[in-house]
CSV table of C-alpha atoms in Angstrom, one decimal:
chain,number,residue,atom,x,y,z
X,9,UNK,CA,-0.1,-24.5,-23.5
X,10,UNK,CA,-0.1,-23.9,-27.6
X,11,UNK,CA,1.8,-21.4,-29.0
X,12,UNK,CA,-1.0,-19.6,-29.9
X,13,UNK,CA,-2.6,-19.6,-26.8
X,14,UNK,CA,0.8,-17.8,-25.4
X,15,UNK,CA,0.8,-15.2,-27.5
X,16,UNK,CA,-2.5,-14.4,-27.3
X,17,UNK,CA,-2.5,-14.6,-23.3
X,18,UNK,CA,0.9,-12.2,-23.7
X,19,UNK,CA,-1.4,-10.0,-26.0
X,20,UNK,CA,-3.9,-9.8,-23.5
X,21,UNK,CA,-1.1,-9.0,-20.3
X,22,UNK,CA,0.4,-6.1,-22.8
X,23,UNK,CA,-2.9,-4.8,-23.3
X,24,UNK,CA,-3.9,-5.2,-20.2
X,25,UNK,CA,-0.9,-3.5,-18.7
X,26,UNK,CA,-0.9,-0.9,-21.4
X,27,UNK,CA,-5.0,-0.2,-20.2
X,28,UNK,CA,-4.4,-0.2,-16.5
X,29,UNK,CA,-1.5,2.4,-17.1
X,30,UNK,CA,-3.4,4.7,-19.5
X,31,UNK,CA,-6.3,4.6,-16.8
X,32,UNK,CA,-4.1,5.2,-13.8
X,33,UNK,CA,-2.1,8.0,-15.3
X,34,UNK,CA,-4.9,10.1,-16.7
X,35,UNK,CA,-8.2,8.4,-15.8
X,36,UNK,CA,-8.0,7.6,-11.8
X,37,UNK,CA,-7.4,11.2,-11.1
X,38,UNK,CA,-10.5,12.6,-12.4
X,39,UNK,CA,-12.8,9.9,-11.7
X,40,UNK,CA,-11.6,8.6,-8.5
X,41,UNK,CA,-14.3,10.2,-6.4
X,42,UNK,CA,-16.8,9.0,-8.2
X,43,UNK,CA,-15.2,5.5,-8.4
X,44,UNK,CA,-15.1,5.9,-4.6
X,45,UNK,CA,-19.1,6.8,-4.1
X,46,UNK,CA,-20.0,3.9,-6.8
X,47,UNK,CA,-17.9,1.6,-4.7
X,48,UNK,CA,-19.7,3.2,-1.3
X,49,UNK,CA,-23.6,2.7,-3.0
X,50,UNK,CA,-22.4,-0.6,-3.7
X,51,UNK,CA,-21.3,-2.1,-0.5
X,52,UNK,CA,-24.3,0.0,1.5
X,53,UNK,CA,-26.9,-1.3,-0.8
X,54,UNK,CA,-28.4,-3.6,1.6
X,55,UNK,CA,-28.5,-1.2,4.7
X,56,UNK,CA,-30.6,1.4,2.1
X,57,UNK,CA,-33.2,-1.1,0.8
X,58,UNK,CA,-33.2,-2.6,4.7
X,59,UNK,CA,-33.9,1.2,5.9
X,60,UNK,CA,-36.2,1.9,3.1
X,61,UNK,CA,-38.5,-1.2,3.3
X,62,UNK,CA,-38.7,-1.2,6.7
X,63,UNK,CA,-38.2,2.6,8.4
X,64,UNK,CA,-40.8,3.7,4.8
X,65,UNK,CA,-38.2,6.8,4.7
X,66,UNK,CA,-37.6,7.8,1.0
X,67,UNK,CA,-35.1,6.5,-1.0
X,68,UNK,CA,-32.6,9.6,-1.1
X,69,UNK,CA,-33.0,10.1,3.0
X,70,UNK,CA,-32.3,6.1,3.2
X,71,UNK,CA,-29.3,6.5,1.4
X,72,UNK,CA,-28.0,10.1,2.7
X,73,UNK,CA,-28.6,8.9,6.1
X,74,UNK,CA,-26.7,5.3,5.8
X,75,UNK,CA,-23.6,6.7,4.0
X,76,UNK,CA,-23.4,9.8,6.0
X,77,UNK,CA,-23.3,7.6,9.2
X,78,UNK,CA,-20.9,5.1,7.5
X,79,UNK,CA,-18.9,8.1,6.5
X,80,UNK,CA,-18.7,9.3,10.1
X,81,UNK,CA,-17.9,6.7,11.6
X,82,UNK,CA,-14.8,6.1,9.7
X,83,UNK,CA,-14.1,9.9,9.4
X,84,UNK,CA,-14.0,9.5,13.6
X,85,UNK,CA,-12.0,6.4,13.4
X,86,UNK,CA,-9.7,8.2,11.6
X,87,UNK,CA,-9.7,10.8,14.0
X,88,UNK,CA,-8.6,8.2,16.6
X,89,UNK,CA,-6.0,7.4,15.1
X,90,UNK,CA,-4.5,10.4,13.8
X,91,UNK,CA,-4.7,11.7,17.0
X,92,UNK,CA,-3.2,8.5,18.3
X,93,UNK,CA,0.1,8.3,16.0
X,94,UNK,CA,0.4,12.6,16.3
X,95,UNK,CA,0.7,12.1,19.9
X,96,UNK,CA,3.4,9.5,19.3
X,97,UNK,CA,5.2,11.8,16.9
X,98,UNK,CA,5.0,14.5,19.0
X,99,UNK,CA,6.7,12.9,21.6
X,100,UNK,CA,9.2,11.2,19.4
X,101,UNK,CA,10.4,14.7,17.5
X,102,UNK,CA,10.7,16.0,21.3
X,103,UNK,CA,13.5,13.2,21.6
X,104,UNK,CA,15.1,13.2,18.8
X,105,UNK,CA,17.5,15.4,19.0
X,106,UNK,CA,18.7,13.6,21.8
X,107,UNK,CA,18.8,10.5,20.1
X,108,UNK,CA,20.8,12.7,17.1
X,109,UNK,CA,23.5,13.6,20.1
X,110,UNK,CA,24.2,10.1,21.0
X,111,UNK,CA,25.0,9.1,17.8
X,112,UNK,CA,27.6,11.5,17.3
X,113,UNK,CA,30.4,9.1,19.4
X,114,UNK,CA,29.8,6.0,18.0
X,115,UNK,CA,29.7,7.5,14.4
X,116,UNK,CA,33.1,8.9,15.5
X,117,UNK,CA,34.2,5.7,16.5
X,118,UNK,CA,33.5,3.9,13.0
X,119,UNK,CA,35.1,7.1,11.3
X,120,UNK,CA,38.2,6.5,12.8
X,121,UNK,CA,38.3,2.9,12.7
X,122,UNK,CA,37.5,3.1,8.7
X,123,UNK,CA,40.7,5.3,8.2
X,124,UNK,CA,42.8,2.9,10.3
X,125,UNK,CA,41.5,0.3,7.5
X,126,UNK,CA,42.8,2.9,5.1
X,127,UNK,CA,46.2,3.5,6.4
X,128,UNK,CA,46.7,-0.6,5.9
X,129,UNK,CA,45.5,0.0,2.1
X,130,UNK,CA,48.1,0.9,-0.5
X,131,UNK,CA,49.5,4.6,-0.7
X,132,UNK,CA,48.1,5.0,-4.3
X,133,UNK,CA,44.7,4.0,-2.8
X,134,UNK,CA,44.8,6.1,1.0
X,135,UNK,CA,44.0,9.6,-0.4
X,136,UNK,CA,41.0,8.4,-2.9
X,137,UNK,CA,40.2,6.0,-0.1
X,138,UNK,CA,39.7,8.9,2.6
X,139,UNK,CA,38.3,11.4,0.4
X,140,UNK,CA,35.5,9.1,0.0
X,141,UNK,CA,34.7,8.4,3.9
X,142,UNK,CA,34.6,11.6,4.7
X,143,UNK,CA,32.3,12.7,2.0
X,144,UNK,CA,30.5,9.7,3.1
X,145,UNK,CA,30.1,11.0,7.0
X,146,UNK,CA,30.3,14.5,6.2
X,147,UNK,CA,26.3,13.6,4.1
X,148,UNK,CA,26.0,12.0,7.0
X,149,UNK,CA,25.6,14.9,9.5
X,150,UNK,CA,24.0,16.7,7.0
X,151,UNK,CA,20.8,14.0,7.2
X,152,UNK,CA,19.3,15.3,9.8
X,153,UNK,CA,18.9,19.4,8.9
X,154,UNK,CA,17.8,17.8,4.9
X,155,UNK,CA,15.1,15.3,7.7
X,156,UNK,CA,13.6,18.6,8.4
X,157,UNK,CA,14.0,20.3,5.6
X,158,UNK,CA,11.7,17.3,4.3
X,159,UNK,CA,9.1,17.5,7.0
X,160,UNK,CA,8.8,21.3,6.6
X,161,UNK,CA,8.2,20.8,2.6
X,162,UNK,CA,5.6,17.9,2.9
X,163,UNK,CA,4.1,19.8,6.2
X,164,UNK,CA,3.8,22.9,3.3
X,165,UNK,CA,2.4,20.6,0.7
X,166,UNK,CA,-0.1,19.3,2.9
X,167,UNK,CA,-1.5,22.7,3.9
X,168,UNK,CA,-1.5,23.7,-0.3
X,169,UNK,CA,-3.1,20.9,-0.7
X,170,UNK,CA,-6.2,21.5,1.8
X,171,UNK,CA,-8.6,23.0,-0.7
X,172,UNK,CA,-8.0,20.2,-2.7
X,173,UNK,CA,-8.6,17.9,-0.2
X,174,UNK,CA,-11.9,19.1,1.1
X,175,UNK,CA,-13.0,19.1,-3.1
X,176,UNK,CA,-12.3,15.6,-2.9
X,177,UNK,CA,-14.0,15.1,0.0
X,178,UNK,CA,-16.9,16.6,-0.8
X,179,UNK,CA,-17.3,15.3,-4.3
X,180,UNK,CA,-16.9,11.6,-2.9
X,181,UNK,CA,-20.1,12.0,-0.3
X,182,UNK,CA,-21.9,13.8,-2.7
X,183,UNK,CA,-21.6,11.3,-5.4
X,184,UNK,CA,-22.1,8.5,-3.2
X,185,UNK,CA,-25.5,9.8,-1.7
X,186,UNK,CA,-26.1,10.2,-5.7
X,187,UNK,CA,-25.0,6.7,-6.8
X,188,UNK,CA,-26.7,5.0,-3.8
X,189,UNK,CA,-30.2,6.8,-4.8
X,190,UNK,CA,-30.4,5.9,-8.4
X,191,UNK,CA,-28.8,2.2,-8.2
X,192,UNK,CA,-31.7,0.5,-9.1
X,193,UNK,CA,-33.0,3.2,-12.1
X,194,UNK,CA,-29.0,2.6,-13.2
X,195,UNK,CA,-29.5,-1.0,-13.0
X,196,UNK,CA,-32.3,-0.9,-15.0
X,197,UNK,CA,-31.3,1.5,-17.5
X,198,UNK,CA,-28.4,-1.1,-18.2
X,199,UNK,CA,-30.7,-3.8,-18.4
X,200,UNK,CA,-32.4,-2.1,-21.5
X,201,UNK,CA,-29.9,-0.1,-23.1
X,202,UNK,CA,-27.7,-3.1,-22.8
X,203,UNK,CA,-27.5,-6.4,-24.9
X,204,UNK,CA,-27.8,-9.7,-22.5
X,205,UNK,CA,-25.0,-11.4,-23.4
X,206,UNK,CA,-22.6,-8.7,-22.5
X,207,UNK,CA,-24.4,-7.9,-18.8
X,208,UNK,CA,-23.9,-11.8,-18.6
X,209,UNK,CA,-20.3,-11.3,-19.3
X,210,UNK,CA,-20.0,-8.4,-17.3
X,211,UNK,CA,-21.8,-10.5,-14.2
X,212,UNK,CA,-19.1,-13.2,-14.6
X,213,UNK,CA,-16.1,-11.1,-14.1
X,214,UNK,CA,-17.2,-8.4,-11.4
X,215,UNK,CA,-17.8,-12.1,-9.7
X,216,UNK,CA,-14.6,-13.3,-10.3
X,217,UNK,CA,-12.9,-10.2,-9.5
X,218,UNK,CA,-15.2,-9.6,-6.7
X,219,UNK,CA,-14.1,-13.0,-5.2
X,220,UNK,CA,-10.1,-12.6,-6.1
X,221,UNK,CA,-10.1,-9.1,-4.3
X,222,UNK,CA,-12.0,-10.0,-1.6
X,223,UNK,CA,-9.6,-12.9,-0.8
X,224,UNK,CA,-6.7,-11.0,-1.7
X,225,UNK,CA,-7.3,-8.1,0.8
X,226,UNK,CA,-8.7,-10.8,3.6
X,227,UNK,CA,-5.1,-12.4,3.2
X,228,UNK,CA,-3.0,-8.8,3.0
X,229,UNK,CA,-4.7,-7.5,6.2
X,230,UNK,CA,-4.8,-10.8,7.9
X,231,UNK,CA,-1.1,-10.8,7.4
X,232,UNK,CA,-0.2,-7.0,8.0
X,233,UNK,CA,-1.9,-7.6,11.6
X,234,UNK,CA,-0.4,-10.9,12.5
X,235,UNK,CA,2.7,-8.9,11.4
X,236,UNK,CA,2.0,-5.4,13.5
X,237,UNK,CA,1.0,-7.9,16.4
X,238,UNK,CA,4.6,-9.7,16.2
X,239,UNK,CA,7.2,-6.3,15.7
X,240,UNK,CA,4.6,-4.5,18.3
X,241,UNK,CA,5.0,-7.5,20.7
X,242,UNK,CA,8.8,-7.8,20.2
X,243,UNK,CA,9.9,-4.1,20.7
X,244,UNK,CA,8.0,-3.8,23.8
X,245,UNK,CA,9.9,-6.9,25.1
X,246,UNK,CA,12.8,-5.1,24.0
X,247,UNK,CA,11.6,-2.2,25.8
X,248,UNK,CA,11.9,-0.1,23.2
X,249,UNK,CA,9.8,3.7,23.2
X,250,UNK,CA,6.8,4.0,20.8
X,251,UNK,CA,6.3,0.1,20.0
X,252,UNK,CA,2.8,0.8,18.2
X,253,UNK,CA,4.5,3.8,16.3
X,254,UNK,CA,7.1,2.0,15.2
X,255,UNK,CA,5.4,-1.5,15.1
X,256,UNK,CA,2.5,0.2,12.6
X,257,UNK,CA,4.9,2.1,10.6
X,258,UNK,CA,7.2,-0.8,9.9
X,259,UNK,CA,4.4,-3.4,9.4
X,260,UNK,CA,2.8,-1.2,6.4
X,261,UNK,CA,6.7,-0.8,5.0
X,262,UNK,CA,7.1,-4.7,5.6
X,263,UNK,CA,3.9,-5.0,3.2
X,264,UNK,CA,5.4,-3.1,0.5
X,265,UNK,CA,6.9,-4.8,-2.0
X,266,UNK,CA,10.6,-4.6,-2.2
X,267,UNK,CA,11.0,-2.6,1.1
X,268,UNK,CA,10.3,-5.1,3.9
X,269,UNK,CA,10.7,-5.2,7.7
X,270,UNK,CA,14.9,-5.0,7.1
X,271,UNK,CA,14.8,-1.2,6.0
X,272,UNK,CA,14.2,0.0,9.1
X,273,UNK,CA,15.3,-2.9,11.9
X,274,UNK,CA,18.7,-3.8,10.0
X,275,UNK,CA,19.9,-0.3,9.9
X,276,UNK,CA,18.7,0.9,13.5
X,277,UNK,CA,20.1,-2.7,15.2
X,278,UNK,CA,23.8,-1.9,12.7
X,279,UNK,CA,23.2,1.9,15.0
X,280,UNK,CA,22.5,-0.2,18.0
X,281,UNK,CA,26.4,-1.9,18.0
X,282,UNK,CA,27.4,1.0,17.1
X,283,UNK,CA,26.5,2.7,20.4
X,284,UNK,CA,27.6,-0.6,22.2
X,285,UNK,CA,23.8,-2.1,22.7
X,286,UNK,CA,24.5,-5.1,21.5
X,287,UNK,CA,21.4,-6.9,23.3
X,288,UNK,CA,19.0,-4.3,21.7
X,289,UNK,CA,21.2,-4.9,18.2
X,290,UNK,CA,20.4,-8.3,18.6
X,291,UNK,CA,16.5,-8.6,19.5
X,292,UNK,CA,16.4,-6.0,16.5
X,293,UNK,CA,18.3,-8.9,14.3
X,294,UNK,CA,16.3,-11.6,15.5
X,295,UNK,CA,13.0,-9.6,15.0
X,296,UNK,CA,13.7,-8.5,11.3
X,297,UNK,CA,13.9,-12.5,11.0
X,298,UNK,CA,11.0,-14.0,12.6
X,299,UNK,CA,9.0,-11.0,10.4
X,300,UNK,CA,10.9,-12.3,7.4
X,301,UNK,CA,10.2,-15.8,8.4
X,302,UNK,CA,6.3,-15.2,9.3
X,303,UNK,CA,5.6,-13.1,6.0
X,304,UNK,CA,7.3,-15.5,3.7
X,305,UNK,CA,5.7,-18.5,5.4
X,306,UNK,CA,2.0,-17.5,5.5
X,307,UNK,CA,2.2,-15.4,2.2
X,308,UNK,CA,2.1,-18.3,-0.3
X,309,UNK,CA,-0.7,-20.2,1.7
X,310,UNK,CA,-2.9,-16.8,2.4
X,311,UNK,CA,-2.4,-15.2,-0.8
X,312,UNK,CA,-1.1,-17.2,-3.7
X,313,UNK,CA,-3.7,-19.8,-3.2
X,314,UNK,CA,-6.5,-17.4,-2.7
X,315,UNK,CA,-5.4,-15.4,-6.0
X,316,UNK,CA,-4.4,-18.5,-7.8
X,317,UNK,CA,-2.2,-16.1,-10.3
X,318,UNK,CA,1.0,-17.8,-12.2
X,319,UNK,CA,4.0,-16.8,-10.8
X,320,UNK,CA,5.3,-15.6,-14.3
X,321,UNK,CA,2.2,-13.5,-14.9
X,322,UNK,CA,3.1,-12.1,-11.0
X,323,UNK,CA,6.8,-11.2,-11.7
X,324,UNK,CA,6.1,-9.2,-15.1
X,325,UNK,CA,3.2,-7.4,-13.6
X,326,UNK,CA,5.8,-6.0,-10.7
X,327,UNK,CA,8.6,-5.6,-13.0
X,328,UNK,CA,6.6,-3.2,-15.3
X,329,UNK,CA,4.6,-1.6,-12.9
X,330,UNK,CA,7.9,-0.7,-10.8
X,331,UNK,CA,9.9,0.4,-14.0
X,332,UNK,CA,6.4,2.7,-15.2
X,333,UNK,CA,4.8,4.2,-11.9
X,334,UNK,CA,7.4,3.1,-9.4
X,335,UNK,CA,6.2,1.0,-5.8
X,336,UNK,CA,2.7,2.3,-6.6
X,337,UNK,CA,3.1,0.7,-9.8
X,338,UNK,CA,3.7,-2.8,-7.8
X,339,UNK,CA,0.9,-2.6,-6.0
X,340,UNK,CA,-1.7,-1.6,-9.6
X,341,UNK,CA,-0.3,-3.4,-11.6
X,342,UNK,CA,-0.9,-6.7,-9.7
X,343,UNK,CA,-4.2,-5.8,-10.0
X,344,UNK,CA,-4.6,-5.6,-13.4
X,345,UNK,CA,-3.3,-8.5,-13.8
X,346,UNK,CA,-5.9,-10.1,-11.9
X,347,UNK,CA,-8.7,-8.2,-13.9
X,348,UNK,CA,-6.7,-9.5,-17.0
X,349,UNK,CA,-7.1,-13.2,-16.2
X,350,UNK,CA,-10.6,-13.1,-15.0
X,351,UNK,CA,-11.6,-11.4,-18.6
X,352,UNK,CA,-9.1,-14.1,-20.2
X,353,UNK,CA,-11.2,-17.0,-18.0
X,354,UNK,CA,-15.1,-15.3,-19.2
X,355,UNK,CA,-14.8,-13.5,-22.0
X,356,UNK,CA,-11.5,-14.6,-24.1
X,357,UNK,CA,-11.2,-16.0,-27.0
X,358,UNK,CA,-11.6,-19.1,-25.3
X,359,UNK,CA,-14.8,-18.7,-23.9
X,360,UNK,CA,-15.8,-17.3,-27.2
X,361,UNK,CA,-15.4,-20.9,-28.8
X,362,UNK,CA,-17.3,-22.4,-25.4
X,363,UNK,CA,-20.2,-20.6,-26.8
């Protein structure tokens, strides 16, 4: 690649980073519902004209009546599974203060075998030494009253948030009934108001986006259930309580980037020799590998070639998307990359010259 081109395709990523940032931070939040019902007129545009053309219903009762019953269905789908993963909760809060109890000896056991480390240490280092493991255990038992204290707050937050919600909610059917009635009078009204050349344009990248995203979220959710079937599968083997709790909790952690299976099966199997289960420690060990070894087996093949982004354009996107908005950042940021090479593929300078 000529220099040029480099920095102009760096030009582009900046810019593009820069764009998906400004739009995320003060942008998404306002428009999102509306994003939301343009994406829903979209996707239900066949069902509508299918409905109209054949049932000879009106266009607005075609489209209220298609994306009300799409929004139902997922809105009880949802239900389902709410209800499902409260019940597991429920049942798990019951126990865990039990499981809290049982901790307490093995904890003490690893306290006191830490300060018989310490005694062998020098005497200049001991008293530092000490003061440091038992701030470190004395957090510790305070983990479980700040757990609650957490739950309470975000319990709280949720119920501020309520009115919010439903606004949301509401704004997002609304405007999709909306969008999905005046698709075609949009359409049109683009066709005139708009030059050809740029609709071209325009055609070429929702394509090439609409065939990257497609492929990419195929490949994520084909992977985050291969990867729910394996942890589910392996803790009921190990006969472990709440398998699809647990199993659904850590495969959506395990598709995150940076977290992984290992944040939640390497600590509770270092718990599990602890309390002298060394066979459930184990199948834990082994289980955190196999996911390891099944997501960074299949990933390349079921992602990177669907996506077909450079590796270098990958890592920068992550790196500034994690140091600007944090994990979320990681997973937007990707994305604009990807809208960032499909409008360097149709509409760079590039394709400019092609012209």
């Amino acid at each position: 690649m000529k220099k040029t081109q480099l920095i102009r395709l760096a030009l582009w990523t900046v810019g593009g980073a820069a764009a998906v940032w400004l739009g995320v931070r003060f942008l998404l939040p306002l428009l999102l519902p509306f994003l939301v019902g343009l994406l829903a007129a979209r996707l239900t545009l066949g069902p509508v004209r299918f409905l109209r053309r054949r049932g000879r219903l009106p266009n607005w009762l075609s489209s209220a009546l298609v994306i009300l019953g799409i929004y139902s269905l997922l809105g009880l789908g949802l239900y389902w599974l709410c209800r499902l993963a409260c019940g597991e909760l429920a049942r798990f809060s019951q126990e865990l203060p039990l499981l809290l109890q049982s901790m307490a000896e093995p904890v003490g056991r690893l306290h006191s075998w830490m300060n018989g480390l310490i005694n062998c240490a020098p005497e200049l280092l001991q008293q530092t030494l000490r003061e440091s493991v038992d701030s470190f255990f004395s957090s510790g038992r305070l983990l479980a009253e700040k757990g609650y204290s957490w739950l309470f707050s975000l319990a709280s937050g949720a119920i501020a948030g309520l009115p919010d919600l439903v606004l949301f909610l509401v704004t997002m059917v609304a405007s999709s009934v909306m969008f999905s009635n005046q698709y075609d009078a949009l359409g049109d009204l683009a066709i005139k108001k708009l030059p050809r050349t740029f609709l071209d344009k325009c055609e070429m990248i929702s394509a090439g986006l609409k065939g990257t995203f497609s492929a990419w979220l195929k490949a994520e959710l084909q992977l985050l259930g291969i990867i729910f079937l394996l942890l589910t599968a392996g803790l009921m083997l190990l006969r472990v309580g709440y398998p699809l709790l647990f199993g659904a909790l850590i495969s959506v952690l395990d598709a995150l980037p940076v977290f992984g299976a290992g944040v939640v099966l390497l600590p509770w199997s270092g718990f599990c020799f602890l309390r002298g289960e060394s066979g459930l420690g184990t199948g834990l060990l082994l289980l955190c590998a196999a996911a390891y070894l099944v997501r960074t087996t299949l990933e390349p093949r079921m992602v990177g070639r669907q996506v077909g982004m450079n590796p270098l354009l990958t890592l920068l996107a992550l790196y500034v998307g994690y140091k600007l908005l944090g994990v979320l950042g990681m997973l937007i940021f990707p994305a604009g990359a990807m809208l960032v090479k499909q409008l360097w593929d149709h509409a760079g300078p590039e394709s400019w010259r092609k012209k």
